[in-house]
PDB file of C-alpha atoms in Angstrom:
ATOM      1  CA  GLN A 460     -47.788 102.748 125.406  1.00  0.00           C
ATOM      2  CA  LYS A 461     -48.916  99.883 123.296  1.00  0.00           C
ATOM      3  CA  GLU A 462     -48.704 100.546 119.536  1.00  0.00           C
ATOM      4  CA  VAL A 463     -52.532  99.448 119.154  1.00  0.00           C
ATOM      5  CA  GLU A 464     -54.938  99.719 122.050  1.00  0.00           C
ATOM      6  CA  GLN A 465     -58.209  97.890 122.004  1.00  0.00           C
ATOM      7  CA  ASP A 466     -60.804  97.292 124.618  1.00  0.00           C
ATOM      8  CA  PRO A 467     -60.964  93.650 125.338  1.00  0.00           C
ATOM      9  CA  GLY A 468     -64.679  93.626 126.277  1.00  0.00           C
ATOM     10  CA  PRO A 469     -66.702  91.541 126.485  1.00  0.00           C
ATOM     11  CA  LEU A 470     -69.223  93.367 124.592  1.00  0.00           C
ATOM     12  CA  SER A 471     -72.790  91.849 124.612  1.00  0.00           C
ATOM     13  CA  VAL A 472     -75.504  93.108 122.268  1.00  0.00           C
ATOM     14  CA  PRO A 473     -78.980  91.855 121.308  1.00  0.00           C
ATOM     15  CA  GLU A 474     -79.428  90.322 117.839  1.00  0.00           C
ATOM     16  CA  GLY A 475     -80.063  92.991 115.284  1.00  0.00           C
ATOM     17  CA  ALA A 476     -78.072  95.782 117.058  1.00  0.00           C
ATOM     18  CA  ILE A 477     -75.479  97.917 115.444  1.00  0.00           C
ATOM     19  CA  VAL A 478     -72.030  97.010 116.817  1.00  0.00           C
ATOM     20  CA  SER A 479     -69.156  99.345 116.994  1.00  0.00           C
ATOM     21  CA  LEU A 480     -65.795  98.161 117.634  1.00  0.00           C
ATOM     22  CA  ASN A 481     -62.715 100.512 117.983  1.00  0.00           C
ATOM     23  CA  CYS A 482     -59.023 100.704 118.302  1.00  0.00           C
ATOM     24  CA  THR A 483     -56.348 103.456 118.556  1.00  0.00           C
ATOM     25  CA  TYR A 484     -52.857 103.332 117.410  1.00  0.00           C
ATOM     26  CA  SER A 485     -49.877 105.296 118.135  1.00  0.00           C
ATOM     27  CA  ASN A 486     -47.503 105.139 115.146  1.00  0.00           C
ATOM     28  CA  SER A 487     -48.495 107.542 112.492  1.00  0.00           C
ATOM     29  CA  ALA A 488     -46.260 105.669 109.976  1.00  0.00           C
ATOM     30  CA  PHE A 489     -48.858 102.822 109.869  1.00  0.00           C
ATOM     31  CA  GLN A 490     -50.386 102.945 106.482  1.00  0.00           C
ATOM     32  CA  TYR A 491     -52.443  99.759 106.463  1.00  0.00           C
ATOM     33  CA  PHE A 492     -55.354  98.780 108.598  1.00  0.00           C
ATOM     34  CA  MET A 493     -57.113  95.594 108.993  1.00  0.00           C
ATOM     35  CA  TRP A 494     -59.878  93.826 111.034  1.00  0.00           C
ATOM     36  CA  TYR A 495     -59.804  90.071 111.742  1.00  0.00           C
ATOM     37  CA  ARG A 496     -62.290  87.912 113.264  1.00  0.00           C
ATOM     38  CA  GLN A 497     -61.291  85.146 115.388  1.00  0.00           C
ATOM     39  CA  TYR A 498     -63.634  82.275 116.731  1.00  0.00           C
ATOM     40  CA  SER A 499     -62.668  80.304 119.811  1.00  0.00           C
ATOM     41  CA  ARG A 500     -59.620  78.077 119.260  1.00  0.00           C
ATOM     42  CA  LYS A 501     -59.345  79.201 115.575  1.00  0.00           C
ATOM     43  CA  GLY A 502     -57.056  81.151 113.677  1.00  0.00           C
ATOM     44  CA  PRO A 503     -57.938  84.859 112.694  1.00  0.00           C
ATOM     45  CA  GLU A 504     -59.834  85.377 109.498  1.00  0.00           C
ATOM     46  CA  LEU A 505     -59.415  88.541 107.658  1.00  0.00           C
ATOM     47  CA  LEU A 506     -62.608  90.685 107.479  1.00  0.00           C
ATOM     48  CA  MET A 507     -61.659  94.102 106.031  1.00  0.00           C
ATOM     49  CA  TYR A 508     -58.507  95.889 105.056  1.00  0.00           C
ATOM     50  CA  THR A 509     -58.002  99.525 104.051  1.00  0.00           C
ATOM     51  CA  TYR A 510     -55.087 101.772 103.161  1.00  0.00           C
ATOM     52  CA  SER A 511     -56.589 105.316 103.653  1.00  0.00           C
ATOM     53  CA  SER A 512     -58.851 107.313 105.881  1.00  0.00           C
ATOM     54  CA  GLY A 513     -62.509 107.024 105.338  1.00  0.00           C
ATOM     55  CA  ASN A 514     -64.985 104.275 105.176  1.00  0.00           C
ATOM     56  CA  LYS A 515     -64.949 100.959 103.435  1.00  0.00           C
ATOM     57  CA  GLU A 516     -68.125  98.875 103.333  1.00  0.00           C
ATOM     58  CA  ASP A 517     -68.559  95.096 102.662  1.00  0.00           C
ATOM     59  CA  GLY A 518     -72.045  93.744 103.324  1.00  0.00           C
ATOM     60  CA  ARG A 519     -72.981  94.234 106.939  1.00  0.00           C
ATOM     61  CA  PHE A 520     -69.398  95.380 107.884  1.00  0.00           C
ATOM     62  CA  THR A 521     -67.997  98.905 107.650  1.00  0.00           C
ATOM     63  CA  ALA A 522     -64.356  99.730 108.400  1.00  0.00           C
ATOM     64  CA  GLN A 523     -63.672 103.255 109.240  1.00  0.00           C
ATOM     65  CA  VAL A 524     -60.225 104.998 109.526  1.00  0.00           C
ATOM     66  CA  ASP A 525     -59.408 108.426 110.830  1.00  0.00           C
ATOM     67  CA  LYS A 526     -55.696 108.909 110.521  1.00  0.00           C
ATOM     68  CA  SER A 527     -55.766 112.415 112.039  1.00  0.00           C
ATOM     69  CA  SER A 528     -56.914 110.896 115.273  1.00  0.00           C
ATOM     70  CA  LYS A 529     -55.390 107.492 114.776  1.00  0.00           C
ATOM     71  CA  TYR A 530     -58.630 105.856 115.447  1.00  0.00           C
ATOM     72  CA  ILE A 531     -60.022 102.823 113.606  1.00  0.00           C
ATOM     73  CA  SER A 532     -63.521 101.421 113.805  1.00  0.00           C
ATOM     74  CA  LEU A 533     -65.500  98.458 112.613  1.00  0.00           C
ATOM     75  CA  PHE A 534     -69.201  98.596 112.456  1.00  0.00           C
ATOM     76  CA  ILE A 535     -71.449  95.418 112.186  1.00  0.00           C
ATOM     77  CA  ARG A 536     -75.036  96.231 111.133  1.00  0.00           C
ATOM     78  CA  ASP A 537     -78.014  93.817 111.816  1.00  0.00           C
ATOM     79  CA  SER A 538     -75.622  91.712 114.092  1.00  0.00           C
ATOM     80  CA  GLN A 539     -76.347  88.007 114.174  1.00  0.00           C
ATOM     81  CA  PRO A 540     -75.449  85.357 116.779  1.00  0.00           C
ATOM     82  CA  SER A 541     -73.012  84.010 114.321  1.00  0.00           C
ATOM     83  CA  ASP A 542     -71.031  87.130 114.761  1.00  0.00           C
ATOM     84  CA  SER A 543     -70.103  86.178 118.197  1.00  0.00           C
ATOM     85  CA  ALA A 544     -66.303  86.070 118.129  1.00  0.00           C
ATOM     86  CA  THR A 545     -63.333  88.073 119.017  1.00  0.00           C
ATOM     87  CA  TYR A 546     -62.422  90.872 116.631  1.00  0.00           C
ATOM     88  CA  LEU A 547     -58.839  91.940 116.296  1.00  0.00           C
ATOM     89  CA  CYS A 548     -57.672  95.245 114.793  1.00  0.00           C
ATOM     90  CA  ALA A 549     -54.321  95.346 113.190  1.00  0.00           C
ATOM     91  CA  THR A 550     -52.028  97.968 111.670  1.00  0.00           C
ATOM     92  CA  GLY A 551     -48.872  98.158 109.870  1.00  0.00           C
ATOM     93  CA  GLY A 552     -47.771  96.812 106.660  1.00  0.00           C
ATOM     94  CA  TYR A 553     -46.729  93.508 104.767  1.00  0.00           C
ATOM     95  CA  GLN A 554     -43.476  93.016 106.667  1.00  0.00           C
ATOM     96  CA  LYS A 555     -44.768  93.629 110.194  1.00  0.00           C
ATOM     97  CA  VAL A 556     -48.231  93.756 111.538  1.00  0.00           C
ATOM     98  CA  THR A 557     -49.277  94.761 115.044  1.00  0.00           C
ATOM     99  CA  PHE A 558     -52.450  93.557 116.549  1.00  0.00           C
ATOM    100  CA  GLY A 559     -54.745  94.768 119.212  1.00  0.00           C
ATOM    101  CA  ILE A 560     -55.613  92.528 121.910  1.00  0.00           C
ATOM    102  CA  GLY A 561     -59.158  91.707 120.466  1.00  0.00           C
ATOM    103  CA  THR A 562     -62.560  92.670 121.680  1.00  0.00           C
ATOM    104  CA  LYS A 563     -64.818  89.679 122.507  1.00  0.00           C
ATOM    105  CA  LEU A 564     -68.294  90.175 121.065  1.00  0.00           C
ATOM    106  CA  GLN A 565     -71.395  88.191 122.032  1.00  0.00           C
ATOM    107  CA  VAL A 566     -74.709  88.688 120.044  1.00  0.00           C
ATOM    108  CA  ILE A 567     -77.528  87.429 122.135  1.00  0.00           C
ATOM    109  CA  PRO A 568     -80.621  85.850 120.252  1.00  0.00           C
TER     110      PRO A 568
ATOM    111  CA  GLY B1114     -59.352  83.254  98.108  1.00  0.00           C
ATOM    112  CA  ALA B1115     -55.920  82.567  99.421  1.00  0.00           C
ATOM    113  CA  VAL B1116     -55.677  79.678 101.806  1.00  0.00           C
ATOM    114  CA  VAL B1117     -52.968  79.010 104.414  1.00  0.00           C
ATOM    115  CA  SER B1118     -53.080  75.531 105.809  1.00  0.00           C
ATOM    116  CA  GLN B1119     -51.405  74.696 109.233  1.00  0.00           C
ATOM    117  CA  HIS B1120     -50.825  71.161 110.595  1.00  0.00           C
ATOM    118  CA  PRO B1121     -51.296  69.838 113.183  1.00  0.00           C
ATOM    119  CA  SER B1122     -54.237  71.636 114.632  1.00  0.00           C
ATOM    120  CA  ARG B1123     -53.608  70.017 118.099  1.00  0.00           C
ATOM    121  CA  VAL B1124     -50.499  68.399 119.569  1.00  0.00           C
ATOM    122  CA  ILE B1125     -49.631  67.122 122.954  1.00  0.00           C
ATOM    123  CA  CYS B1126     -46.042  66.309 123.604  1.00  0.00           C
ATOM    124  CA  LYS B1127     -43.876  65.459 126.511  1.00  0.00           C
ATOM    125  CA  SER B1128     -41.768  67.893 128.315  1.00  0.00           C
ATOM    126  CA  GLY B1129     -38.187  67.776 126.717  1.00  0.00           C
ATOM    127  CA  THR B1130     -39.265  66.465 123.207  1.00  0.00           C
ATOM    128  CA  SER B1131     -39.530  68.421 120.072  1.00  0.00           C
ATOM    129  CA  VAL B1132     -42.582  69.120 117.943  1.00  0.00           C
ATOM    130  CA  LYS B1133     -42.918  70.351 114.298  1.00  0.00           C
ATOM    131  CA  ILE B1134     -45.610  72.502 113.056  1.00  0.00           C
ATOM    132  CA  GLU B1135     -46.160  73.039 109.271  1.00  0.00           C
ATOM    133  CA  CYS B1136     -47.486  75.967 107.422  1.00  0.00           C
ATOM    134  CA  ARG B1137     -48.422  75.832 103.788  1.00  0.00           C
ATOM    135  CA  SER B1138     -49.744  78.325 101.391  1.00  0.00           C
ATOM    136  CA  LEU B1139     -52.199  76.281  99.103  1.00  0.00           C
ATOM    137  CA  ASP B1140     -52.801  78.520  96.021  1.00  0.00           C
ATOM    138  CA  PHE B1141     -50.098  81.117  96.049  1.00  0.00           C
ATOM    139  CA  GLN B1142     -46.259  81.412  96.650  1.00  0.00           C
ATOM    140  CA  ALA B1143     -45.358  83.051  99.778  1.00  0.00           C
ATOM    141  CA  THR B1144     -41.788  84.270  99.815  1.00  0.00           C
ATOM    142  CA  THR B1145     -42.335  85.424 103.304  1.00  0.00           C
ATOM    143  CA  MET B1146     -44.264  83.745 106.125  1.00  0.00           C
ATOM    144  CA  PHE B1147     -44.687  84.794 109.615  1.00  0.00           C
ATOM    145  CA  TRP B1148     -45.078  82.860 112.968  1.00  0.00           C
ATOM    146  CA  TYR B1149     -47.171  84.222 115.831  1.00  0.00           C
ATOM    147  CA  ARG B1150     -47.878  82.989 119.317  1.00  0.00           C
ATOM    148  CA  GLN B1151     -51.023  83.767 121.266  1.00  0.00           C
ATOM    149  CA  PHE B1152     -51.369  83.113 124.958  1.00  0.00           C
ATOM    150  CA  PRO B1153     -55.044  83.204 126.418  1.00  0.00           C
ATOM    151  CA  LYS B1154     -56.643  86.463 126.527  1.00  0.00           C
ATOM    152  CA  GLN B1155     -53.565  88.064 125.022  1.00  0.00           C
ATOM    153  CA  SER B1156     -52.935  89.500 121.611  1.00  0.00           C
ATOM    154  CA  LEU B1157     -51.051  87.787 118.642  1.00  0.00           C
ATOM    155  CA  MET B1158     -47.418  88.238 119.084  1.00  0.00           C
ATOM    156  CA  LEU B1159     -45.043  87.973 116.184  1.00  0.00           C
ATOM    157  CA  MET B1160     -42.236  85.426 116.842  1.00  0.00           C
ATOM    158  CA  ALA B1161     -40.383  85.442 113.678  1.00  0.00           C
ATOM    159  CA  THR B1162     -40.498  86.302 109.920  1.00  0.00           C
ATOM    160  CA  SER B1163     -39.544  83.301 107.732  1.00  0.00           C
ATOM    161  CA  ASN B1164     -37.965  83.963 104.464  1.00  0.00           C
ATOM    162  CA  GLU B1165     -37.665  81.424 101.710  1.00  0.00           C
ATOM    163  CA  GLY B1166     -34.085  80.228 101.179  1.00  0.00           C
ATOM    164  CA  SER B1167     -32.684  82.191 104.072  1.00  0.00           C
ATOM    165  CA  LYS B1168     -32.504  82.427 107.816  1.00  0.00           C
ATOM    166  CA  ALA B1169     -35.609  83.564 109.712  1.00  0.00           C
ATOM    167  CA  THR B1170     -35.677  86.946 111.365  1.00  0.00           C
ATOM    168  CA  TYR B1171     -36.630  86.564 115.139  1.00  0.00           C
ATOM    169  CA  GLU B1172     -38.443  89.120 117.278  1.00  0.00           C
ATOM    170  CA  GLN B1173     -36.609  90.391 120.327  1.00  0.00           C
ATOM    171  CA  GLY B1174     -36.950  87.938 123.215  1.00  0.00           C
ATOM    172  CA  VAL B1175     -37.630  84.842 121.022  1.00  0.00           C
ATOM    173  CA  GLU B1176     -35.098  82.247 121.214  1.00  0.00           C
ATOM    174  CA  LYS B1177     -33.858  81.223 117.703  1.00  0.00           C
ATOM    175  CA  ASP B1178     -32.271  78.021 119.029  1.00  0.00           C
ATOM    176  CA  LYS B1179     -35.549  76.870 120.706  1.00  0.00           C
ATOM    177  CA  PHE B1180     -37.826  77.886 117.869  1.00  0.00           C
ATOM    178  CA  LEU B1181     -36.334  76.556 114.666  1.00  0.00           C
ATOM    179  CA  ILE B1182     -37.943  77.937 111.563  1.00  0.00           C
ATOM    180  CA  ASN B1183     -37.258  76.476 108.099  1.00  0.00           C
ATOM    181  CA  HIS B1184     -38.705  77.895 104.916  1.00  0.00           C
ATOM    182  CA  ALA B1185     -37.492  75.419 102.256  1.00  0.00           C
ATOM    183  CA  SER B1186     -39.980  76.193  99.555  1.00  0.00           C
ATOM    184  CA  LEU B1187     -42.185  79.036  98.360  1.00  0.00           C
ATOM    185  CA  THR B1188     -45.189  77.155  99.907  1.00  0.00           C
ATOM    186  CA  LEU B1189     -43.973  75.557 103.135  1.00  0.00           C
ATOM    187  CA  SER B1190     -42.519  76.955 106.287  1.00  0.00           C
ATOM    188  CA  THR B1191     -42.030  74.791 109.415  1.00  0.00           C
ATOM    189  CA  LEU B1192     -41.645  75.803 113.150  1.00  0.00           C
ATOM    190  CA  THR B1193     -39.988  73.284 115.406  1.00  0.00           C
ATOM    191  CA  VAL B1194     -40.342  73.762 119.116  1.00  0.00           C
ATOM    192  CA  THR B1195     -37.227  72.152 120.583  1.00  0.00           C
ATOM    193  CA  SER B1196     -36.897  70.690 124.032  1.00  0.00           C
ATOM    194  CA  ALA B1197     -40.585  71.846 124.771  1.00  0.00           C
ATOM    195  CA  HIS B1198     -41.604  72.808 128.316  1.00  0.00           C
ATOM    196  CA  PRO B1199     -44.926  73.477 129.738  1.00  0.00           C
ATOM    197  CA  GLU B1200     -44.492  77.157 129.425  1.00  0.00           C
ATOM    198  CA  ASP B1201     -44.258  76.724 125.699  1.00  0.00           C
ATOM    199  CA  SER B1202     -47.839  75.516 125.716  1.00  0.00           C
ATOM    200  CA  SER B1203     -49.696  78.055 123.515  1.00  0.00           C
ATOM    201  CA  PHE B1204     -51.677  78.726 120.336  1.00  0.00           C
ATOM    202  CA  TYR B1205     -49.061  78.970 117.436  1.00  0.00           C
ATOM    203  CA  ILE B1206     -50.403  80.581 114.159  1.00  0.00           C
ATOM    204  CA  CYS B1207     -48.639  81.127 110.808  1.00  0.00           C
ATOM    205  CA  SER B1208     -49.529  83.654 108.215  1.00  0.00           C
ATOM    206  CA  ALA B1209     -48.437  84.399 104.652  1.00  0.00           C
ATOM    207  CA  GLY B1210     -48.738  87.396 102.501  1.00  0.00           C
ATOM    208  CA  THR B1211     -49.999  87.394  98.845  1.00  0.00           C
ATOM    209  CA  GLY B1212     -47.853  90.292  97.857  1.00  0.00           C
ATOM    210  CA  ARG B1213     -50.849  92.667  97.818  1.00  0.00           C
ATOM    211  CA  ASP B1214     -50.255  93.675 101.469  1.00  0.00           C
ATOM    212  CA  THR B1215     -52.929  91.175 102.579  1.00  0.00           C
ATOM    213  CA  ILE B1216     -52.021  88.587 105.079  1.00  0.00           C
ATOM    214  CA  TYR B1217     -53.999  85.327 105.660  1.00  0.00           C
ATOM    215  CA  PHE B1218     -53.689  83.151 108.571  1.00  0.00           C
ATOM    216  CA  GLY B1219     -53.569  79.407 109.055  1.00  0.00           C
ATOM    217  CA  GLU B1220     -56.028  77.739 111.467  1.00  0.00           C
ATOM    218  CA  GLY B1221     -53.516  77.611 114.173  1.00  0.00           C
ATOM    219  CA  SER B1222     -51.951  74.779 116.181  1.00  0.00           C
ATOM    220  CA  TRP B1223     -52.712  74.186 119.905  1.00  0.00           C
ATOM    221  CA  LEU B1224     -49.590  73.014 121.577  1.00  0.00           C
ATOM    222  CA  THR B1225     -49.724  71.397 125.031  1.00  0.00           C
ATOM    223  CA  VAL B1226     -46.598  70.325 126.701  1.00  0.00           C
ATOM    224  CA  VAL B1227     -47.045  67.883 129.571  1.00  0.00           C
TER     225      VAL B1227
END
């Protein structure tokens, strides 16, 4: 079993839709959760990070962590074509981070 | 915010030659930097952890003699792919931590070995 499972997609949504991206992880010791956005042929860009269960909101983005079910989510409200990218979840800590495979998102105008 | 710069962004080299990739933290000191490799449609895979002033720690399956890592200062780590072969062609990405458990990535380097 992979430490972090993520559906690679692709996921296509119309502009303005609410996007839900999800990951599951297996190691209950993971304490740190992150979402990265990666445009084609670019390095990942940190979007959100959180340490605890619950929701964390930043503009149109909301990160949600449920440690009891080892489930992490990223919600994007009012999605825009510029949100089209691959979104990677990551868990772990400072010394070692484990990434999901990434979900490719396409927002259609 | 914190910025990590990586150079070159693209490099093409002949099989059998060596190529060096630099990773710099521009506005913070990074005692630890990380090197990842990403093959198409695959996740980022940690290759090694680079510690300033000491030897790098390599992940299982990564050849330390092939992927030489030097972390000579608190702002610079280099990855040298020695005797490169076409199967080494990949996207190499470095990252550095700010000490607040947040990791920032460089833009990545596309290596093509012909």
